[in-house]
């Protein structure tokens, strides 16, 4: 792991873990030896981070010079906590962890009174499991690769089983992921159909990064999709019978 990434990861642990955090826990979280951890703590302190504590006792981040001070109302703090808590329902562990880390960074910049409000917020999300987890839980690694290909504007090769049980393989241009109560959906432009399609991510049985790049077409494709949907809705409102865009044929 690069030094900068390692130090950022150490700061993230100090922000989110209950203080004081032992050196052993910090070393395990950042995957370094205790000797390296002590050097990293010294580096952060030299950079301006106020870290109380010492070896054998534990560490506490008392002031984070890397982040500007912020102020939120009590209701805004509770809204942030509730939103991040709801990420557990997305069936996306990487996204949930990113939300927790982002929230920890925000809370670390709050004045003492507001950080206590974040600790003892009234609004919390404590759902035990996602709704219909069979439809919400994608195969391991799928979401990370889909997200990466969306940002890289790279094609995806997918094997897919539709709602009728038919299996196909195709190359698609991934445009985005849609989260709902019951499903995770991939919006893509299908090279085989030359049209927009939506796919249940839980029904993608295999996928790999394709060789085609569609940079910088992702945003124009999304805009065209929105305009097409609007046009079709207008036709439907006028009594014209049309097929629903996005059915994965």
PDB file of C-alpha atoms in Angstrom:
ATOM      1  CA  UNK A   1       0.000   0.000   0.000  1.00  0.00           C
ATOM      2  CA  UNK A   2       1.316   3.456  -0.910  1.00  0.00           C
ATOM      3  CA  UNK A   3       2.392   5.652   2.016  1.00  0.00           C
ATOM      4  CA  UNK A   4      -0.249   8.321   1.350  1.00  0.00           C
ATOM      5  CA  UNK A   5      -3.029   5.724   1.126  1.00  0.00           C
ATOM      6  CA  UNK A   6      -1.788   4.091   4.335  1.00  0.00           C
ATOM      7  CA  UNK A   7      -1.837   7.384   6.246  1.00  0.00           C
ATOM      8  CA  UNK A   8      -5.326   8.214   4.959  1.00  0.00           C
ATOM      9  CA  UNK A   9      -6.535   4.781   6.047  1.00  0.00           C
ATOM     10  CA  UNK A  10      -5.013   5.299   9.502  1.00  0.00           C
ATOM     11  CA  UNK A  11      -6.809   8.646   9.825  1.00  0.00           C
ATOM     12  CA  UNK A  12     -10.084   7.002   8.800  1.00  0.00           C
ATOM     13  CA  UNK A  13      -9.703   4.405  11.561  1.00  0.00           C
ATOM     14  CA  UNK A  14      -8.911   7.098  14.140  1.00  0.00           C
ATOM     15  CA  UNK A  15     -11.995   9.038  13.067  1.00  0.00           C
ATOM     16  CA  UNK A  16     -14.510   6.207  13.229  1.00  0.00           C
ATOM     17  CA  UNK A  17     -13.252   3.786  15.915  1.00  0.00           C
ATOM     18  CA  UNK A  18     -14.328   4.285  19.553  1.00  0.00           C
ATOM     19  CA  UNK A  19     -11.480   6.022  21.402  1.00  0.00           C
ATOM     20  CA  UNK A  20      -8.997   5.198  22.719  1.00  0.00           C
ATOM     21  CA  UNK A  21      -7.911   2.894  19.898  1.00  0.00           C
ATOM     22  CA  UNK A  22      -5.118   0.485  20.756  1.00  0.00           C
ATOM     23  CA  UNK A  23      -1.973   0.377  18.663  1.00  0.00           C
ATOM     24  CA  UNK A  24      -2.641  -3.298  17.933  1.00  0.00           C
ATOM     25  CA  UNK A  25      -6.072  -2.496  16.469  1.00  0.00           C
ATOM     26  CA  UNK A  26      -4.706   0.383  14.382  1.00  0.00           C
ATOM     27  CA  UNK A  27      -1.897  -1.823  13.059  1.00  0.00           C
ATOM     28  CA  UNK A  28      -4.367  -4.576  12.149  1.00  0.00           C
ATOM     29  CA  UNK A  29      -6.755  -2.154  10.424  1.00  0.00           C
ATOM     30  CA  UNK A  30      -3.960  -0.614   8.342  1.00  0.00           C
ATOM     31  CA  UNK A  31      -2.107  -3.904   7.777  1.00  0.00           C
ATOM     32  CA  UNK A  32       1.263  -2.724   9.113  1.00  0.00           C
ATOM     33  CA  UNK A  33       3.618  -3.744  11.911  1.00  0.00           C
ATOM     34  CA  UNK A  34       3.513  -1.993  15.291  1.00  0.00           C
ATOM     35  CA  UNK A  35       6.857  -0.357  14.532  1.00  0.00           C
ATOM     36  CA  UNK A  36       5.508   1.056  11.257  1.00  0.00           C
ATOM     37  CA  UNK A  37       2.333   2.202  13.018  1.00  0.00           C
ATOM     38  CA  UNK A  38       4.321   4.229  15.557  1.00  0.00           C
ATOM     39  CA  UNK A  39       6.206   5.874  12.684  1.00  0.00           C
ATOM     40  CA  UNK A  40       2.906   6.655  10.924  1.00  0.00           C
ATOM     41  CA  UNK A  41       1.447   8.196  14.099  1.00  0.00           C
ATOM     42  CA  UNK A  42       4.550  10.386  14.353  1.00  0.00           C
ATOM     43  CA  UNK A  43       4.167  11.398  10.690  1.00  0.00           C
ATOM     44  CA  UNK A  44       0.533  12.420  11.204  1.00  0.00           C
ATOM     45  CA  UNK A  45       1.425  14.409  14.308  1.00  0.00           C
ATOM     46  CA  UNK A  46       4.201  16.171  12.408  1.00  0.00           C
ATOM     47  CA  UNK A  47       1.642  17.033   9.729  1.00  0.00           C
ATOM     48  CA  UNK A  48      -0.577  18.799  12.269  1.00  0.00           C
ATOM     49  CA  UNK A  49      -3.039  16.134  13.426  1.00  0.00           C
ATOM     50  CA  UNK A  50      -3.563  16.289  17.200  1.00  0.00           C
ATOM     51  CA  UNK A  51      -3.456  12.675  18.368  1.00  0.00           C
ATOM     52  CA  UNK A  52      -3.515  12.037  22.115  1.00  0.00           C
ATOM     53  CA  UNK A  53      -2.262   8.824  23.682  1.00  0.00           C
ATOM     54  CA  UNK A  54       0.726   6.562  23.530  1.00  0.00           C
ATOM     55  CA  UNK A  55       1.841   2.989  23.042  1.00  0.00           C
ATOM     56  CA  UNK A  56       0.275   0.632  25.593  1.00  0.00           C
ATOM     57  CA  UNK A  57      -2.671   2.965  26.265  1.00  0.00           C
ATOM     58  CA  UNK A  58      -4.356   3.830  22.992  1.00  0.00           C
ATOM     59  CA  UNK A  59      -4.844   6.808  20.718  1.00  0.00           C
ATOM     60  CA  UNK A  60      -7.533   9.447  20.296  1.00  0.00           C
ATOM     61  CA  UNK A  61      -7.858  11.956  17.445  1.00  0.00           C
ATOM     62  CA  UNK A  62      -8.655  15.240  19.155  1.00  0.00           C
ATOM     63  CA  UNK A  63      -8.264  17.583  16.192  1.00  0.00           C
ATOM     64  CA  UNK A  64      -8.070  16.776  12.493  1.00  0.00           C
ATOM     65  CA  UNK A  65      -6.087  19.428  10.636  1.00  0.00           C
ATOM     66  CA  UNK A  66      -6.786  17.710   7.299  1.00  0.00           C
ATOM     67  CA  UNK A  67     -10.457  18.674   7.432  1.00  0.00           C
ATOM     68  CA  UNK A  68     -11.959  22.152   7.749  1.00  0.00           C
ATOM     69  CA  UNK A  69     -14.314  22.824  10.690  1.00  0.00           C
ATOM     70  CA  UNK A  70     -17.985  22.330   9.859  1.00  0.00           C
ATOM     71  CA  UNK A  71     -21.274  23.060  11.524  1.00  0.00           C
ATOM     72  CA  UNK A  72     -24.624  21.336  11.051  1.00  0.00           C
ATOM     73  CA  UNK A  73     -27.976  21.649  12.750  1.00  0.00           C
ATOM     74  CA  UNK A  74     -29.063  18.776  14.988  1.00  0.00           C
ATOM     75  CA  UNK A  75     -31.625  17.697  12.405  1.00  0.00           C
ATOM     76  CA  UNK A  76     -29.009  17.773   9.613  1.00  0.00           C
ATOM     77  CA  UNK A  77     -26.732  15.552  11.708  1.00  0.00           C
ATOM     78  CA  UNK A  78     -29.548  13.055  12.265  1.00  0.00           C
ATOM     79  CA  UNK A  79     -30.413  13.112   8.557  1.00  0.00           C
ATOM     80  CA  UNK A  80     -26.815  12.204   7.692  1.00  0.00           C
ATOM     81  CA  UNK A  81     -26.758   9.377  10.252  1.00  0.00           C
ATOM     82  CA  UNK A  82     -30.056   7.994   8.977  1.00  0.00           C
ATOM     83  CA  UNK A  83     -28.954   8.153   5.335  1.00  0.00           C
ATOM     84  CA  UNK A  84     -25.683   6.339   6.011  1.00  0.00           C
ATOM     85  CA  UNK A  85     -27.508   3.760   8.141  1.00  0.00           C
ATOM     86  CA  UNK A  86     -29.839   3.012   5.246  1.00  0.00           C
ATOM     87  CA  UNK A  87     -26.861   2.046   3.076  1.00  0.00           C
ATOM     88  CA  UNK A  88     -27.005  -1.342   4.816  1.00  0.00           C
ATOM     89  CA  UNK A  89     -30.145  -1.995   2.773  1.00  0.00           C
ATOM     90  CA  UNK A  90     -28.328  -1.566  -0.546  1.00  0.00           C
ATOM     91  CA  UNK A  91     -26.677  -4.976  -0.612  1.00  0.00           C
ATOM     92  CA  UNK A  92     -23.381  -3.225  -1.349  1.00  0.00           C
ATOM     93  CA  UNK A  93     -20.785  -3.628   1.449  1.00  0.00           C
ATOM     94  CA  UNK A  94     -18.221  -1.380  -0.248  1.00  0.00           C
ATOM     95  CA  UNK A  95     -20.755   1.454  -0.522  1.00  0.00           C
ATOM     96  CA  UNK A  96     -21.795   0.975   3.110  1.00  0.00           C
ATOM     97  CA  UNK A  97     -18.172   1.166   4.277  1.00  0.00           C
ATOM     98  CA  UNK A  98     -17.566   4.274   2.163  1.00  0.00           C
ATOM     99  CA  UNK A  99     -20.602   5.924   3.746  1.00  0.00           C
ATOM    100  CA  UNK A 100     -19.366   5.135   7.260  1.00  0.00           C
ATOM    101  CA  UNK A 101     -15.921   6.524   6.460  1.00  0.00           C
ATOM    102  CA  UNK A 102     -17.377   9.705   4.966  1.00  0.00           C
ATOM    103  CA  UNK A 103     -19.621  10.204   7.991  1.00  0.00           C
ATOM    104  CA  UNK A 104     -16.670   9.675  10.337  1.00  0.00           C
ATOM    105  CA  UNK A 105     -14.759  12.409   8.507  1.00  0.00           C
ATOM    106  CA  UNK A 106     -17.689  14.775   8.860  1.00  0.00           C
ATOM    107  CA  UNK A 107     -18.216  14.037  12.559  1.00  0.00           C
ATOM    108  CA  UNK A 108     -14.485  14.507  13.186  1.00  0.00           C
ATOM    109  CA  UNK A 109     -14.783  18.163  12.108  1.00  0.00           C
ATOM    110  CA  UNK A 110     -17.791  19.004  14.284  1.00  0.00           C
ATOM    111  CA  UNK A 111     -17.555  21.063  17.470  1.00  0.00           C
ATOM    112  CA  UNK A 112     -17.713  19.029  20.694  1.00  0.00           C
ATOM    113  CA  UNK A 113     -21.415  19.678  21.318  1.00  0.00           C
ATOM    114  CA  UNK A 114     -22.420  18.598  17.822  1.00  0.00           C
ATOM    115  CA  UNK A 115     -20.183  15.526  17.853  1.00  0.00           C
ATOM    116  CA  UNK A 116     -22.017  14.451  21.029  1.00  0.00           C
ATOM    117  CA  UNK A 117     -25.315  14.959  19.212  1.00  0.00           C
ATOM    118  CA  UNK A 118     -24.058  12.641  16.478  1.00  0.00           C
ATOM    119  CA  UNK A 119     -23.157  10.051  19.129  1.00  0.00           C
ATOM    120  CA  UNK A 120     -26.582  10.231  20.800  1.00  0.00           C
ATOM    121  CA  UNK A 121     -28.828  10.978  17.803  1.00  0.00           C
ATOM    122  CA  UNK A 122     -32.551  10.303  18.103  1.00  0.00           C
ATOM    123  CA  UNK A 123     -32.972   8.995  14.540  1.00  0.00           C
ATOM    124  CA  UNK A 124     -31.288   5.682  13.751  1.00  0.00           C
ATOM    125  CA  UNK A 125     -31.702   2.915  11.197  1.00  0.00           C
ATOM    126  CA  UNK A 126     -31.687  -0.607  12.662  1.00  0.00           C
ATOM    127  CA  UNK A 127     -33.172  -2.848   9.974  1.00  0.00           C
ATOM    128  CA  UNK A 128     -32.038  -6.430  10.476  1.00  0.00           C
ATOM    129  CA  UNK A 129     -31.850  -7.414   6.787  1.00  0.00           C
ATOM    130  CA  UNK A 130     -32.547  -6.006   3.318  1.00  0.00           C
ATOM    131  CA  UNK A 131     -36.014  -6.477   1.855  1.00  0.00           C
ATOM    132  CA  UNK A 132     -36.141  -9.661  -0.220  1.00  0.00           C
ATOM    133  CA  UNK A 133     -32.400 -10.374   0.029  1.00  0.00           C
ATOM    134  CA  UNK A 134     -32.637 -12.951  -2.764  1.00  0.00           C
ATOM    135  CA  UNK A 135     -33.283 -10.095  -5.201  1.00  0.00           C
ATOM    136  CA  UNK A 136     -30.982  -7.566  -3.521  1.00  0.00           C
ATOM    137  CA  UNK A 137     -27.793  -9.565  -3.008  1.00  0.00           C
ATOM    138  CA  UNK A 138     -25.544  -9.651  -6.092  1.00  0.00           C
ATOM    139  CA  UNK A 139     -22.687 -12.120  -6.533  1.00  0.00           C
ATOM    140  CA  UNK A 140     -19.511 -11.041  -4.747  1.00  0.00           C
ATOM    141  CA  UNK A 141     -17.472  -8.484  -6.645  1.00  0.00           C
ATOM    142  CA  UNK A 142     -20.131  -7.664  -9.241  1.00  0.00           C
ATOM    143  CA  UNK A 143     -20.980  -4.194  -7.938  1.00  0.00           C
ATOM    144  CA  UNK A 144     -17.364  -3.085  -7.650  1.00  0.00           C
ATOM    145  CA  UNK A 145     -16.613  -4.059 -11.242  1.00  0.00           C
ATOM    146  CA  UNK A 146     -19.836  -2.510 -12.556  1.00  0.00           C
ATOM    147  CA  UNK A 147     -19.124   0.765 -10.750  1.00  0.00           C
ATOM    148  CA  UNK A 148     -15.554   0.836 -12.037  1.00  0.00           C
ATOM    149  CA  UNK A 149     -16.617   0.221 -15.633  1.00  0.00           C
ATOM    150  CA  UNK A 150     -19.279   2.945 -15.362  1.00  0.00           C
ATOM    151  CA  UNK A 151     -16.662   5.479 -14.239  1.00  0.00           C
ATOM    152  CA  UNK A 152     -14.068   4.233 -16.733  1.00  0.00           C
ATOM    153  CA  UNK A 153     -16.692   4.154 -19.515  1.00  0.00           C
ATOM    154  CA  UNK A 154     -15.598   0.640 -20.402  1.00  0.00           C
ATOM    155  CA  UNK A 155     -17.866  -2.095 -21.734  1.00  0.00           C
ATOM    156  CA  UNK A 156     -18.949  -5.139 -19.743  1.00  0.00           C
ATOM    157  CA  UNK A 157     -19.385  -8.704 -20.940  1.00  0.00           C
ATOM    158  CA  UNK A 158     -22.256 -10.279 -19.007  1.00  0.00           C
ATOM    159  CA  UNK A 159     -24.036 -13.606 -18.822  1.00  0.00           C
ATOM    160  CA  UNK A 160     -27.643 -13.017 -17.815  1.00  0.00           C
ATOM    161  CA  UNK A 161     -30.708 -15.075 -16.883  1.00  0.00           C
ATOM    162  CA  UNK A 162     -33.942 -13.137 -17.368  1.00  0.00           C
ATOM    163  CA  UNK A 163     -37.176 -13.412 -15.386  1.00  0.00           C
ATOM    164  CA  UNK A 164     -38.434 -16.140 -17.743  1.00  0.00           C
ATOM    165  CA  UNK A 165     -35.303 -18.239 -17.183  1.00  0.00           C
ATOM    166  CA  UNK A 166     -33.729 -17.610 -20.606  1.00  0.00           C
ATOM    167  CA  UNK A 167     -29.931 -17.196 -20.575  1.00  0.00           C
ATOM    168  CA  UNK A 168     -27.946 -14.915 -22.880  1.00  0.00           C
ATOM    169  CA  UNK A 169     -24.462 -13.463 -23.128  1.00  0.00           C
ATOM    170  CA  UNK A 170     -23.895  -9.954 -24.403  1.00  0.00           C
ATOM    171  CA  UNK A 171     -21.654  -6.893 -24.314  1.00  0.00           C
ATOM    172  CA  UNK A 172     -23.157  -3.786 -22.738  1.00  0.00           C
ATOM    173  CA  UNK A 173     -22.125  -0.193 -22.075  1.00  0.00           C
ATOM    174  CA  UNK A 174     -22.833   0.306 -18.335  1.00  0.00           C
ATOM    175  CA  UNK A 175     -24.413   3.653 -17.502  1.00  0.00           C
ATOM    176  CA  UNK A 176     -25.463   3.406 -13.860  1.00  0.00           C
ATOM    177  CA  UNK A 177     -26.846   1.371 -10.973  1.00  0.00           C
ATOM    178  CA  UNK A 178     -30.391   1.849  -9.699  1.00  0.00           C
ATOM    179  CA  UNK A 179     -31.254   0.995  -6.084  1.00  0.00           C
ATOM    180  CA  UNK A 180     -34.831   0.202  -5.063  1.00  0.00           C
ATOM    181  CA  UNK A 181     -36.485  -1.575  -2.118  1.00  0.00           C
ATOM    182  CA  UNK A 182     -36.486  -4.932  -3.878  1.00  0.00           C
ATOM    183  CA  UNK A 183     -33.852  -4.883  -6.612  1.00  0.00           C
ATOM    184  CA  UNK A 184     -30.495  -3.636  -7.750  1.00  0.00           C
ATOM    185  CA  UNK A 185     -30.640  -2.773 -11.437  1.00  0.00           C
ATOM    186  CA  UNK A 186     -27.983  -2.034 -14.041  1.00  0.00           C
ATOM    187  CA  UNK A 187     -28.911   0.506 -16.709  1.00  0.00           C
ATOM    188  CA  UNK A 188     -26.887  -0.129 -19.859  1.00  0.00           C
ATOM    189  CA  UNK A 189     -26.840   0.277 -23.602  1.00  0.00           C
ATOM    190  CA  UNK A 190     -26.966  -3.237 -25.044  1.00  0.00           C
ATOM    191  CA  UNK A 191     -24.666  -3.743 -28.014  1.00  0.00           C
ATOM    192  CA  UNK A 192     -26.625  -6.819 -29.119  1.00  0.00           C
ATOM    193  CA  UNK A 193     -30.014  -5.033 -29.149  1.00  0.00           C
ATOM    194  CA  UNK A 194     -28.640  -1.573 -29.943  1.00  0.00           C
ATOM    195  CA  UNK A 195     -30.993  -0.168 -27.346  1.00  0.00           C
ATOM    196  CA  UNK A 196     -31.205   0.669 -23.667  1.00  0.00           C
ATOM    197  CA  UNK A 197     -31.837  -2.199 -21.251  1.00  0.00           C
ATOM    198  CA  UNK A 198     -32.055  -2.686 -17.488  1.00  0.00           C
ATOM    199  CA  UNK A 199     -30.736  -5.851 -15.866  1.00  0.00           C
ATOM    200  CA  UNK A 200     -31.365  -7.332 -12.415  1.00  0.00           C
ATOM    201  CA  UNK A 201     -27.822  -7.418 -11.044  1.00  0.00           C
ATOM    202  CA  UNK A 202     -28.657 -10.474  -8.933  1.00  0.00           C
ATOM    203  CA  UNK A 203     -29.447 -12.303 -12.213  1.00  0.00           C
ATOM    204  CA  UNK A 204     -26.071 -11.574 -13.800  1.00  0.00           C
ATOM    205  CA  UNK A 205     -24.363 -14.949 -13.468  1.00  0.00           C
ATOM    206  CA  UNK A 206     -20.952 -13.868 -14.785  1.00  0.00           C
ATOM    207  CA  UNK A 207     -19.316 -10.653 -15.947  1.00  0.00           C
ATOM    208  CA  UNK A 208     -15.953  -9.358 -17.021  1.00  0.00           C
ATOM    209  CA  UNK A 209     -14.519  -6.095 -18.255  1.00  0.00           C
ATOM    210  CA  UNK A 210     -14.852  -5.730 -22.021  1.00  0.00           C
ATOM    211  CA  UNK A 211     -12.339  -4.311 -24.491  1.00  0.00           C
ATOM    212  CA  UNK A 212     -14.504  -1.451 -25.799  1.00  0.00           C
ATOM    213  CA  UNK A 213     -14.281   2.097 -24.462  1.00  0.00           C
ATOM    214  CA  UNK A 214     -17.214   4.467 -24.864  1.00  0.00           C
ATOM    215  CA  UNK A 215     -15.539   7.517 -23.340  1.00  0.00           C
ATOM    216  CA  UNK A 216     -16.804  10.236 -23.281  1.00  0.00           C
ATOM    217  CA  UNK A 217     -20.282   8.964 -24.166  1.00  0.00           C
ATOM    218  CA  UNK A 218     -21.729   7.963 -20.791  1.00  0.00           C
ATOM    219  CA  UNK A 219     -23.350  11.326 -19.997  1.00  0.00           C
ATOM    220  CA  UNK A 220     -24.715  11.843 -23.559  1.00  0.00           C
ATOM    221  CA  UNK A 221     -26.119   8.292 -23.497  1.00  0.00           C
ATOM    222  CA  UNK A 222     -27.821   8.977 -20.165  1.00  0.00           C
ATOM    223  CA  UNK A 223     -29.289  12.218 -21.496  1.00  0.00           C
ATOM    224  CA  UNK A 224     -30.567  10.434 -24.586  1.00  0.00           C
ATOM    225  CA  UNK A 225     -32.104   7.741 -22.381  1.00  0.00           C
ATOM    226  CA  UNK A 226     -33.950  10.350 -20.281  1.00  0.00           C
ATOM    227  CA  UNK A 227     -35.239  12.108 -23.399  1.00  0.00           C
ATOM    228  CA  UNK A 228     -36.388   8.803 -24.873  1.00  0.00           C
ATOM    229  CA  UNK A 229     -38.238   7.925 -21.691  1.00  0.00           C
ATOM    230  CA  UNK A 230     -39.942  11.309 -21.669  1.00  0.00           C
ATOM    231  CA  UNK A 231     -40.981  10.916 -25.292  1.00  0.00           C
ATOM    232  CA  UNK A 232     -42.375   7.432 -24.674  1.00  0.00           C
ATOM    233  CA  UNK A 233     -44.305   8.606 -21.638  1.00  0.00           C
ATOM    234  CA  UNK A 234     -45.770  11.384 -23.744  1.00  0.00           C
ATOM    235  CA  UNK A 235     -46.852   8.838 -26.352  1.00  0.00           C
ATOM    236  CA  UNK A 236     -48.363   6.605 -23.672  1.00  0.00           C
ATOM    237  CA  UNK A 237     -50.303   9.541 -22.244  1.00  0.00           C
ATOM    238  CA  UNK A 238     -51.680  10.140 -25.751  1.00  0.00           C
ATOM    239  CA  UNK A 239     -52.963   6.580 -25.965  1.00  0.00           C
ATOM    240  CA  UNK A 240     -50.137   5.117 -28.088  1.00  0.00           C
ATOM    241  CA  UNK A 241     -49.264   1.545 -27.123  1.00  0.00           C
ATOM    242  CA  UNK A 242     -45.479   1.251 -26.615  1.00  0.00           C
ATOM    243  CA  UNK A 243     -43.042  -1.232 -25.116  1.00  0.00           C
ATOM    244  CA  UNK A 244     -41.386  -0.352 -21.834  1.00  0.00           C
ATOM    245  CA  UNK A 245     -37.815   0.775 -22.314  1.00  0.00           C
ATOM    246  CA  UNK A 246     -35.370  -1.253 -20.310  1.00  0.00           C
ATOM    247  CA  UNK A 247     -36.810  -4.764 -20.384  1.00  0.00           C
ATOM    248  CA  UNK A 248     -33.796  -7.081 -20.733  1.00  0.00           C
ATOM    249  CA  UNK A 249     -34.636  -9.128 -23.799  1.00  0.00           C
TER     250      UNK A 249
END
